[in-house]
Short mmCIF file of C-alpha atoms in Angstrom, two decimals:
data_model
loop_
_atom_site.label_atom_id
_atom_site.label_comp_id
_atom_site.label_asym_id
_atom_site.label_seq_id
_atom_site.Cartn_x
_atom_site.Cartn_y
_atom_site.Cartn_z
CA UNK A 254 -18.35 -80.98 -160.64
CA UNK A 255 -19.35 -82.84 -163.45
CA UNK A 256 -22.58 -85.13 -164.32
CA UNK A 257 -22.20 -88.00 -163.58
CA UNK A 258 -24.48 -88.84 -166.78
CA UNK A 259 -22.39 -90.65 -169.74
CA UNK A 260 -19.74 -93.15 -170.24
CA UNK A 261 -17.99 -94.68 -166.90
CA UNK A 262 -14.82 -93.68 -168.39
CA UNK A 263 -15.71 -90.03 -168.62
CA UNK A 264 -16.91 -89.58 -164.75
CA UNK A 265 -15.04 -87.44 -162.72
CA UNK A 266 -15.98 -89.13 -159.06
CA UNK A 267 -16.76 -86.08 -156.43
CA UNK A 268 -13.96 -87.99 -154.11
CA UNK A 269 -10.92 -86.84 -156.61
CA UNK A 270 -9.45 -84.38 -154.34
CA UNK A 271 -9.71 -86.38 -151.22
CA UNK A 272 -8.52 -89.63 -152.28
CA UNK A 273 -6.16 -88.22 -154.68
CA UNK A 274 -4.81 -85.16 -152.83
CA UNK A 275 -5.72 -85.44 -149.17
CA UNK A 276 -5.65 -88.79 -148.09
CA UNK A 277 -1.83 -89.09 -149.37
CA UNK A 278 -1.13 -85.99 -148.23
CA UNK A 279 -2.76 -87.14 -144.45
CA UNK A 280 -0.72 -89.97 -144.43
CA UNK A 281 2.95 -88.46 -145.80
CA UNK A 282 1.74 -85.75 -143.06
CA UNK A 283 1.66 -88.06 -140.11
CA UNK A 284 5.35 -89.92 -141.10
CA UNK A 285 6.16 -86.87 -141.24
CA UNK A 286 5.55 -84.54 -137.87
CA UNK A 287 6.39 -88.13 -136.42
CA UNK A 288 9.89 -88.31 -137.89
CA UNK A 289 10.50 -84.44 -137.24
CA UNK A 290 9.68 -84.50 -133.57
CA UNK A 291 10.45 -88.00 -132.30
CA UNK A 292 13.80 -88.78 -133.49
CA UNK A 293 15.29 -85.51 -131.34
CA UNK A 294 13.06 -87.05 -128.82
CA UNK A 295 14.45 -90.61 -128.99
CA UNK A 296 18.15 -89.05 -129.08
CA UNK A 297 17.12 -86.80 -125.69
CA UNK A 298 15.90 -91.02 -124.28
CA UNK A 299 18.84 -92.24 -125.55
CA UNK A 300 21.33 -89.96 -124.18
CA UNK A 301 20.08 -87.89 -121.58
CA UNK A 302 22.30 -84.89 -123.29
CA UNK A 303 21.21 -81.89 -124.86
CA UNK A 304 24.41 -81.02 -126.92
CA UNK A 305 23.73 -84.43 -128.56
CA UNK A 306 19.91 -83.55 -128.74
CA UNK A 307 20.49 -80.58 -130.75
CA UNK A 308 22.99 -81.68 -132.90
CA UNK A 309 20.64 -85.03 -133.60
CA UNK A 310 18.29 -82.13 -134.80
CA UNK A 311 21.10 -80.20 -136.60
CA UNK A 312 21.83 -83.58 -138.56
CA UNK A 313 17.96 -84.53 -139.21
CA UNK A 314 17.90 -81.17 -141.06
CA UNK A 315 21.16 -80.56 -142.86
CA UNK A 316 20.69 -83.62 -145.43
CA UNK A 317 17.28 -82.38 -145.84
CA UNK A 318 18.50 -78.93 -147.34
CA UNK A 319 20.64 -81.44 -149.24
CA UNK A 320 17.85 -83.12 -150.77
CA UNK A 321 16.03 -80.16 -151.92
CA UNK A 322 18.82 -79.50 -154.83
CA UNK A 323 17.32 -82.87 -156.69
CA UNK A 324 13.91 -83.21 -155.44
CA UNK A 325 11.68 -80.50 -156.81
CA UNK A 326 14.00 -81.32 -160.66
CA UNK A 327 13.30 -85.31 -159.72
CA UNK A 328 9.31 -84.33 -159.36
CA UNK A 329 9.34 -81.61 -162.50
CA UNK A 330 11.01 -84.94 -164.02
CA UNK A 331 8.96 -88.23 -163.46
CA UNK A 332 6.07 -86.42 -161.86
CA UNK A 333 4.63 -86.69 -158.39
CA UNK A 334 3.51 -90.22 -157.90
CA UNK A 335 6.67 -91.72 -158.83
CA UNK A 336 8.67 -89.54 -156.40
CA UNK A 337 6.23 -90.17 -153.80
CA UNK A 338 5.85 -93.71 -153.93
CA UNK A 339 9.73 -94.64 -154.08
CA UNK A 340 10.45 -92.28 -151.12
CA UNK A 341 7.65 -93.30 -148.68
CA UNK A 342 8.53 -97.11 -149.33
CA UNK A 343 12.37 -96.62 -148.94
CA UNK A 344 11.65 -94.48 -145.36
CA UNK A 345 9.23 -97.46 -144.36
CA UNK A 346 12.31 -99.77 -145.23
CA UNK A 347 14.74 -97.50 -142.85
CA UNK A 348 12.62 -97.12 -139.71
CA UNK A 349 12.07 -101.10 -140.53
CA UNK A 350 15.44 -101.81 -140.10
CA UNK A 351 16.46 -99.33 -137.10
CA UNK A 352 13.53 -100.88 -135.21
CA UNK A 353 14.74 -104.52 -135.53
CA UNK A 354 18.51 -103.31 -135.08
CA UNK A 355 18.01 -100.75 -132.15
CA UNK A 356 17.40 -103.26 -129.15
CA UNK A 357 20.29 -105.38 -130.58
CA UNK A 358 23.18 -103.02 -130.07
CA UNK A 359 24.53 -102.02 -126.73
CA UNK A 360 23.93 -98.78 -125.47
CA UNK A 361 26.46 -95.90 -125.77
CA UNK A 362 28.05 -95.13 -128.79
CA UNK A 363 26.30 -97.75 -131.19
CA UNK A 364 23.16 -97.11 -130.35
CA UNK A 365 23.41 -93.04 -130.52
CA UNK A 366 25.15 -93.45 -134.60
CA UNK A 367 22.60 -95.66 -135.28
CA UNK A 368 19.89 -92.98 -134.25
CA UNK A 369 21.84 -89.93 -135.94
CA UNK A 370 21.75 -92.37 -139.40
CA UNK A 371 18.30 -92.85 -138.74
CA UNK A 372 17.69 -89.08 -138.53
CA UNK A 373 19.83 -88.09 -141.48
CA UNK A 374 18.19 -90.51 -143.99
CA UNK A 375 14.70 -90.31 -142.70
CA UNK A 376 14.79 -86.80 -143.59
CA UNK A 377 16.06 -86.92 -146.95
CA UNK A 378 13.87 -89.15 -147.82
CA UNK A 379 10.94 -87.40 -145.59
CA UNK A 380 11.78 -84.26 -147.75
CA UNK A 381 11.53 -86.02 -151.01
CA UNK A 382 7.58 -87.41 -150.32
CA UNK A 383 6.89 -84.02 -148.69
CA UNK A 384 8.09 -82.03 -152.23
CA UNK A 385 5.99 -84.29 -153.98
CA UNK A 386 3.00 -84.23 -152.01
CA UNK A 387 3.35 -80.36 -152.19
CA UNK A 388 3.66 -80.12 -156.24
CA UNK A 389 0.57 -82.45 -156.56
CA UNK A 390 -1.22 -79.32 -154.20
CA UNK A 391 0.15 -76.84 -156.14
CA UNK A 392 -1.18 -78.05 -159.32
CA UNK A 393 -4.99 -78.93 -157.70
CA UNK A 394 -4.71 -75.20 -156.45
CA UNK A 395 -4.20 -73.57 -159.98
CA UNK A 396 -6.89 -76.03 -161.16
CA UNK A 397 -9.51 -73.90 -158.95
CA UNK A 398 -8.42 -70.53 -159.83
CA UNK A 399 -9.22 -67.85 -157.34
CA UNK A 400 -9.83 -70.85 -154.69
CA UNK A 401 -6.81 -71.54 -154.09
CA UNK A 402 -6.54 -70.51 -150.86
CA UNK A 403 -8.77 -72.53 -149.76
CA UNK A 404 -7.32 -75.65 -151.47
CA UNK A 405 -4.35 -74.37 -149.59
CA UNK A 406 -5.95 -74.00 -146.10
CA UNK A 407 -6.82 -77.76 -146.70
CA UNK A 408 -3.54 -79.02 -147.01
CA UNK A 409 -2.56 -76.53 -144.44
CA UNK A 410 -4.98 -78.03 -142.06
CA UNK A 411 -4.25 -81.60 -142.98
CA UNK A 412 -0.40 -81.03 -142.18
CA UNK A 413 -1.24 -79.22 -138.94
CA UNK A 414 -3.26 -81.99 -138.20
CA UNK A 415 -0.53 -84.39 -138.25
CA UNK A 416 1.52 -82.31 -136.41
CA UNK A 417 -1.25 -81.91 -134.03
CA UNK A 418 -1.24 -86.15 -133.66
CA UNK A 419 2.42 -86.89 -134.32
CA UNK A 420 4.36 -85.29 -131.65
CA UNK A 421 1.80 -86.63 -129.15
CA UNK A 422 1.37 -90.12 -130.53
CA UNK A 423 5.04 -90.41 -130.85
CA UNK A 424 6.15 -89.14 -127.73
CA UNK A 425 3.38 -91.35 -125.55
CA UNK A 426 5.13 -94.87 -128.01
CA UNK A 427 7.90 -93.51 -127.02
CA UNK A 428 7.13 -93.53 -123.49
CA UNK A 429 5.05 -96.73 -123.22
CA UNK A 430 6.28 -99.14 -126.36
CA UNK A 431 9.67 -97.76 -126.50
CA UNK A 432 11.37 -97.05 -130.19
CA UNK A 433 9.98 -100.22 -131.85
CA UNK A 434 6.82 -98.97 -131.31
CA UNK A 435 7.01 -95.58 -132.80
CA UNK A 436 9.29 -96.22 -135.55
CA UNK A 437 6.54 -99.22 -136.79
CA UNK A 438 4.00 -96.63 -136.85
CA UNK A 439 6.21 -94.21 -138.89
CA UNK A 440 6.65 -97.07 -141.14
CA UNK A 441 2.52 -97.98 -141.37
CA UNK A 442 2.03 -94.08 -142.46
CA UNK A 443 4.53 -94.20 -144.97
CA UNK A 444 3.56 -97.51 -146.98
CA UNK A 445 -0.51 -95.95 -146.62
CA UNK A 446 1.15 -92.88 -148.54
CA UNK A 447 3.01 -95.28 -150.97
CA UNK A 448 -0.39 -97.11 -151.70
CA UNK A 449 -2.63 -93.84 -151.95
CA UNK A 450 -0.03 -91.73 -154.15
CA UNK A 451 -2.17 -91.32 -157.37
CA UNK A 452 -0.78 -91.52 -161.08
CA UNK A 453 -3.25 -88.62 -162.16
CA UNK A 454 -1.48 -85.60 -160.64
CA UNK A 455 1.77 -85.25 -162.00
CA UNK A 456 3.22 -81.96 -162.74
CA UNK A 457 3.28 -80.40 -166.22
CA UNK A 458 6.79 -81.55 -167.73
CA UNK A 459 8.76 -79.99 -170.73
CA UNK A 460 9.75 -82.03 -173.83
CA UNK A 461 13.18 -81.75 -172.87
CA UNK A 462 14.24 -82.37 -169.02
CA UNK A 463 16.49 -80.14 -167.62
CA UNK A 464 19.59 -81.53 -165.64
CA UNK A 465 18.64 -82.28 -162.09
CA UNK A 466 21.03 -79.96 -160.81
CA UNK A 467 19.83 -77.45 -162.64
CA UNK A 468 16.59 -77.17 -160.60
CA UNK A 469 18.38 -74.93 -158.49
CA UNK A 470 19.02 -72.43 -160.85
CA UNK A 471 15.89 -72.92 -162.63
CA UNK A 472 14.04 -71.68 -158.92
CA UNK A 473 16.29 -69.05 -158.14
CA UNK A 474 15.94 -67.42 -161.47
CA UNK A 475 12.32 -67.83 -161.21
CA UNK A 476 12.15 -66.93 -157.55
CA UNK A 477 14.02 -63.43 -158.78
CA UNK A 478 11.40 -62.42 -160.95
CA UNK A 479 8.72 -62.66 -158.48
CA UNK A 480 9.88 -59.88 -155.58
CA UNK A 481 6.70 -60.72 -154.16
CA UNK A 482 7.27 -63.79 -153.38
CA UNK A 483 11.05 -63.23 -152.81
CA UNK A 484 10.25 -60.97 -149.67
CA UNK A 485 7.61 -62.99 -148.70
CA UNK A 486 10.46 -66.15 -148.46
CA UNK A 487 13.08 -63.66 -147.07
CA UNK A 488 11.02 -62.63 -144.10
CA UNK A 489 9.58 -66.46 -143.06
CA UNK A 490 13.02 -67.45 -143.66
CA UNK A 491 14.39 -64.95 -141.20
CA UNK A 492 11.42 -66.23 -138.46
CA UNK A 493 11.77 -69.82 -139.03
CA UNK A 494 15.59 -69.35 -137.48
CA UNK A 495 13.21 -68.16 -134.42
CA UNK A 496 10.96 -71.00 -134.60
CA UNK A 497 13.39 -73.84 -135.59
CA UNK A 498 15.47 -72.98 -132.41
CA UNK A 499 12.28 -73.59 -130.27
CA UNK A 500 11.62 -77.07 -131.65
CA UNK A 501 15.28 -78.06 -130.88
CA UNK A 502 15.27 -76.27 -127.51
CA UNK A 503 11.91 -77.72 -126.34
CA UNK A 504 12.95 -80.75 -125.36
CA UNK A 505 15.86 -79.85 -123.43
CA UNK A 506 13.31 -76.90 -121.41
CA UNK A 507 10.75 -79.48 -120.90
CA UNK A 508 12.81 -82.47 -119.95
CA UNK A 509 15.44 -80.97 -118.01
CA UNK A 510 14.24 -77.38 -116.82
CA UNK A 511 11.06 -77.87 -116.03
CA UNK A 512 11.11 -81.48 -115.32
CA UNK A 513 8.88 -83.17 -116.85
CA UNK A 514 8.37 -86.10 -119.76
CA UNK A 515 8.85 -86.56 -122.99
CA UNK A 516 5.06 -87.37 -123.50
CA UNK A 517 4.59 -83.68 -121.83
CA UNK A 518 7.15 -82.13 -124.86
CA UNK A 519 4.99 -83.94 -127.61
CA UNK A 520 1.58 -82.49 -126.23
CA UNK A 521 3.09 -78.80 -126.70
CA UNK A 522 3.57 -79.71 -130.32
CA UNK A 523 -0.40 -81.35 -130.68
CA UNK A 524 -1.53 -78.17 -128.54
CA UNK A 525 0.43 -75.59 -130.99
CA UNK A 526 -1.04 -77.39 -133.89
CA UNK A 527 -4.67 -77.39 -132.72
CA UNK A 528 -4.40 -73.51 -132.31
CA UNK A 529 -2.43 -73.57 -135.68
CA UNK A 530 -5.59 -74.90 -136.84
CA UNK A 531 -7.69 -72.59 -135.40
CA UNK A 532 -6.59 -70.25 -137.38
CA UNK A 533 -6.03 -71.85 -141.15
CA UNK A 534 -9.77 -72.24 -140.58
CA UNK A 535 -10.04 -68.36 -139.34
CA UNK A 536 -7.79 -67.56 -141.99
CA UNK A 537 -9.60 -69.17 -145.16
CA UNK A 538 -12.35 -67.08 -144.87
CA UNK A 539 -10.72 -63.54 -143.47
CA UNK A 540 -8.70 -63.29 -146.91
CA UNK A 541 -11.78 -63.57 -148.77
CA UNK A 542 -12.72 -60.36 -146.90
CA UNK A 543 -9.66 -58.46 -146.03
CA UNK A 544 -7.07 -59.67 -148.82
CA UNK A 545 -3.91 -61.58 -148.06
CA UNK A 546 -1.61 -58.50 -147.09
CA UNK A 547 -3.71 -57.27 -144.43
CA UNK A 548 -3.91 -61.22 -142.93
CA UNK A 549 -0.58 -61.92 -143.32
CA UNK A 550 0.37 -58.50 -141.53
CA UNK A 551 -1.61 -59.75 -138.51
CA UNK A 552 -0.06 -63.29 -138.48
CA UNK A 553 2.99 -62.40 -138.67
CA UNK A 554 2.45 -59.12 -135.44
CA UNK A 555 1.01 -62.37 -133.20
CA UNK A 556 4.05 -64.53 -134.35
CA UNK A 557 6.89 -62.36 -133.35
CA UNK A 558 4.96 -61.49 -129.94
CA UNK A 559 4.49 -64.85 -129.30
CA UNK A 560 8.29 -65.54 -129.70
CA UNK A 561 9.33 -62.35 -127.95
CA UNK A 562 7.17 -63.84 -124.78
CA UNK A 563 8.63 -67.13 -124.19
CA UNK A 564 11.76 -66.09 -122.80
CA UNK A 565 9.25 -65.02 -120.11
CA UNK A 566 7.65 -67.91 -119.13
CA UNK A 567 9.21 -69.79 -115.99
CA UNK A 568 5.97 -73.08 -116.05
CA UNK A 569 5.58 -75.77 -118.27
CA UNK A 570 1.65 -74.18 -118.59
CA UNK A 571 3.06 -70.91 -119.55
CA UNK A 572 5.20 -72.33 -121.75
CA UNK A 573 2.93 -74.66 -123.75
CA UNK A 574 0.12 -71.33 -124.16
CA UNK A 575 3.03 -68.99 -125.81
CA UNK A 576 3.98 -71.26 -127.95
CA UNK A 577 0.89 -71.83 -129.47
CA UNK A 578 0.01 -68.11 -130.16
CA UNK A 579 3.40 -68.37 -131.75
CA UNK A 580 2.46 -71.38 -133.86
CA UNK A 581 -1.32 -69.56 -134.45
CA UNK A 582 0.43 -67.21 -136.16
CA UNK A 583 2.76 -69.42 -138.05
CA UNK A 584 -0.20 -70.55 -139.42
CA UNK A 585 -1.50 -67.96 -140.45
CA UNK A 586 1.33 -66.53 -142.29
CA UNK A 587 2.31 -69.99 -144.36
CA UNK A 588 -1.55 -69.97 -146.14
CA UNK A 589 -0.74 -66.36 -147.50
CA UNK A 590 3.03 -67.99 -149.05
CA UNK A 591 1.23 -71.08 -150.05
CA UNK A 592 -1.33 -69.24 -151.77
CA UNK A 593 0.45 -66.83 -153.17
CA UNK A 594 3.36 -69.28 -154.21
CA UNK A 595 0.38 -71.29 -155.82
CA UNK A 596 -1.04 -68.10 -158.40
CA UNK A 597 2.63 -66.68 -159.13
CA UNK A 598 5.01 -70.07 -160.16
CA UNK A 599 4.52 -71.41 -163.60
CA UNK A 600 3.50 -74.91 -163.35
CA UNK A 601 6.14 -76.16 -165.85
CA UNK A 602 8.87 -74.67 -163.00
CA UNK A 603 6.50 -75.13 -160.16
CA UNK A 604 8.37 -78.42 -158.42
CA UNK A 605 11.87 -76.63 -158.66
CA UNK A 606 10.96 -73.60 -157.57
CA UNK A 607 8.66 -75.01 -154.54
CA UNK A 608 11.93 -76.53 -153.75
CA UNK A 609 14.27 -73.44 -153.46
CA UNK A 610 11.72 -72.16 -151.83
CA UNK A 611 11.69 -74.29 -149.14
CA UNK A 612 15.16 -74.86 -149.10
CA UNK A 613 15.31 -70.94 -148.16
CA UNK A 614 12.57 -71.39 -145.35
CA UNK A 615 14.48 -74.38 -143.96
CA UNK A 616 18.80 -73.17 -143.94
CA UNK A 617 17.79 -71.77 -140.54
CA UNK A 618 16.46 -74.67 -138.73
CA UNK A 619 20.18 -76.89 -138.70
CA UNK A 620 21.35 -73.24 -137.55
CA UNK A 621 18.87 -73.70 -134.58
CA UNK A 622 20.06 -77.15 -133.94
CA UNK A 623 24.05 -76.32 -133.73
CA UNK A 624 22.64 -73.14 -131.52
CA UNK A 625 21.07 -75.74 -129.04
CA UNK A 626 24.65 -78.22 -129.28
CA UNK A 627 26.66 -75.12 -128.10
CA UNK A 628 24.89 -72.59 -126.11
CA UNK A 629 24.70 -74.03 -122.66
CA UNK A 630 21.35 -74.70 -121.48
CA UNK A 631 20.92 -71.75 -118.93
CA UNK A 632 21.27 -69.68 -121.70
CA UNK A 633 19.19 -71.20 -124.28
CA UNK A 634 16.44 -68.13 -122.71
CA UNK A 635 19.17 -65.15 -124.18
CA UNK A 636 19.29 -67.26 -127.25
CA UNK A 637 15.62 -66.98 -128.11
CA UNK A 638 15.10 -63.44 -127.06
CA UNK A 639 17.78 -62.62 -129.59
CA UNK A 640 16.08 -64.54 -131.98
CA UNK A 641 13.07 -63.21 -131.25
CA UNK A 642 14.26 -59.94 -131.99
CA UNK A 643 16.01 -60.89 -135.60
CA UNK A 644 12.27 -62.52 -136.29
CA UNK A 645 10.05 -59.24 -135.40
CA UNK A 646 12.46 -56.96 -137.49
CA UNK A 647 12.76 -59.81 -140.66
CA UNK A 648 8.98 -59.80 -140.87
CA UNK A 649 7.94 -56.29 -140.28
CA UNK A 650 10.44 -55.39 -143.21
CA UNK A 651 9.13 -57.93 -145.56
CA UNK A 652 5.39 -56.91 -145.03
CA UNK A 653 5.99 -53.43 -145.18
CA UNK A 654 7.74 -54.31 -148.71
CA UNK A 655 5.38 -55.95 -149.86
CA UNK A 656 2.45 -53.40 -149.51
CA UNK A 657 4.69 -51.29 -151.38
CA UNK A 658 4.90 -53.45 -154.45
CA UNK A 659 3.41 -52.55 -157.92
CA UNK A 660 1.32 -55.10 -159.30
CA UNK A 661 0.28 -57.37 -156.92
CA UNK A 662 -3.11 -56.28 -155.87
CA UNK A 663 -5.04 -58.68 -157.07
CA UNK A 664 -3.23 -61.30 -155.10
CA UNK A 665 -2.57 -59.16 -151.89
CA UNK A 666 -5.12 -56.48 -151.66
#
């Protein structure tokens, strides 16, 4: 930290990184676990129908994928405040809009396109802000050198935390203010993001831009000289098909199955998140002792128990504990890619690359969605053991990989 003796334009105030990193990054966080988990609950309101539920979730995601083929070039391009700033305002605009049109249109068939629009541009636009929020971290974590991780574990923390708060807080609006009432608060925590988004931290950018649609091949070719990391994104990739078919399922199991509210599905979500937390704080320190490998091994053995459990459970209780060792372990495993993601892209390639990567990590989850839309609901159980299965085997191949890898052990050891 610097003195804070000389000229007022030379300070560097101690609140840099919270005000311009966190605080953004807290309230992108919150639009975001808010948009993720209560539209599919709104469509579940809406419709009473879980083929329409997971296809609501199938259609939040696809255009997200979608939007990962510009954003990390658009960010590499005009830098992270810019990106940020236009796509938090424009998602405030949208949930504006659907909140004054909703109670105007009759029920059926108007009301349920008007809720699948909402879902498809509200996460394009979600994914834009969240790519942007993301390259700003990246480029505050190579500014501390060998504390990254910790940087990491931060923003880690911060979006746990809002996915701690948002499923809860939207599912009780959504019980007891209806969909004006959660879609306004979506709307306050993205114009708080479009008024905290700081000019400082945008990415390093070449003379030269490349094409937008080039950032796609720009991250794969950089993604294929880091086998590392490759793996690493191979076996999350192969979990998160796992995970994202739990989020879609929930609230069909909680709603229907075991019969209770949709207030009940969103404190599953805050419960997973606090445990999630648990252990990014657990985690921050244990790599400092044992290395990343050896953490990430761990993480990812409690993950694909977790998962291979909840076909077991038969209570709402049950239910909501397996899931959170499942998230725990989530956890866990996404500080050893963000850290290691962090020391191994080149910041001039870092915002494409970030987004191929997470464009990897996410093809599964409008998988899970069409899974939920056409396996009948008895069998969702068969589905996730199956899964469950796919997950254990993805991630004990890409850890046992990656131990074997030359090179890397000053960032896994």
């Amino acid at each position: 930290m610097r003195s804070r003796v000389g000229p007022r334009h030379a300070r560097r105030p101690e609140s840099t990184m919270l005000r311009g990193i966190y605080l953004p990054r807290s309230m992108d966080a919150g639009a975001f676990a808010m948009t993720t988990y209560g539209i599919p609950m709104l469509v579940l309101a809406t419709t009473n129908s879980a083929s329409l539920t997971g296809l609501a979730f199938a259609l939040e995601w696809l255009p997200r994928l979608g939007a990962f083929a510009v954003a990390g070039a658009m960010v590499d391009r005009h830098g992270t405040s810019c990106i940020l700033r236009l796509a938090s305002a424009t998602r405030a605009a949208v949930v504006v809009a659907a909140a004054l049109a909703l109670p105007q249109l009759e029920s059926g068939l108007p009301t349920t396109i008007t809720v699948m629009l909402l879902a498809t541009l509200t996460g394009v636009l979600t994914e834009f802000s969240y790519i942007a929020a993301e390259t700003a971290g990246g480029v505050a974590s190579r500014q501390v050198g060998e504390r990254a991780h910790r940087v990491q574990s931060v923003l880690l923390g911060i979006d746990q935390v809002g996915t701690l708060a948002g499923p809860a807080v939207a599912g009780l609006l959504l019980e007891y203010t209806g969909t004006a009432g959660m879609l306004f608060t979506i709307a306050v925590f993205s114009l708080l993001a479009c008024w905290l988004a700081p000019p400082q931290y945008a990415p390093g950018r070449t003379e030269t831009p490349k094409p937008v649609l080039g950032g796609l091949r720009t991250g794969w070719t950089t993604l294929c000289s880091l086998p590392a990391l490759g793996w690493l994104v191979g076996g999350l990739t192969v979990s998160n098909l796992a995970i994202g078919l739990l989020q879609a399922a929930t609230p069909v199991i909680v709603v229907q199955q075991f019969g209770h509210s949709s207030a009940d599905v969103g404190l599953i979500w805050s419960v997973a998140a606090v445990a999630s937390l648990i252990t990014v704080a657990v985690c921050r320190r244990a790599i400092d002792r044992w290395g990343l490998w050896l953490v990430g091994a761990l993480c990812a053995a409690i993950a694909a128990c977790g998962c291979l459990a909840v076909s077991l459970t038969h209570t709402y209780t049950a239910y909501l504990v397996v899931i959170a060792v499942l998230m725990a372990g989530e956890g866990g495993m996404t500080v050893v890619l963000r850290t290691l993601r962090s020391h191994l892209i080149p910041q001039t390639v870092f915002g494409a690359t970030l987004s191929l990567t997470i464009l990897l990590l996410l093809l599964p989850f409008p998988l899970a969605g069409v899974l939920v839309a056409t396996v009948p609901p008895a069998l969702l159980g068969h589905a996730i053991t199956g899964c469950a299965v796919v997950q254990a085997l993805g991630l004990a191949l890409a850890f046992v990989r990656l131990r074997t890898l030359p090179g890397l052990r000053g960032h896994l050891a």
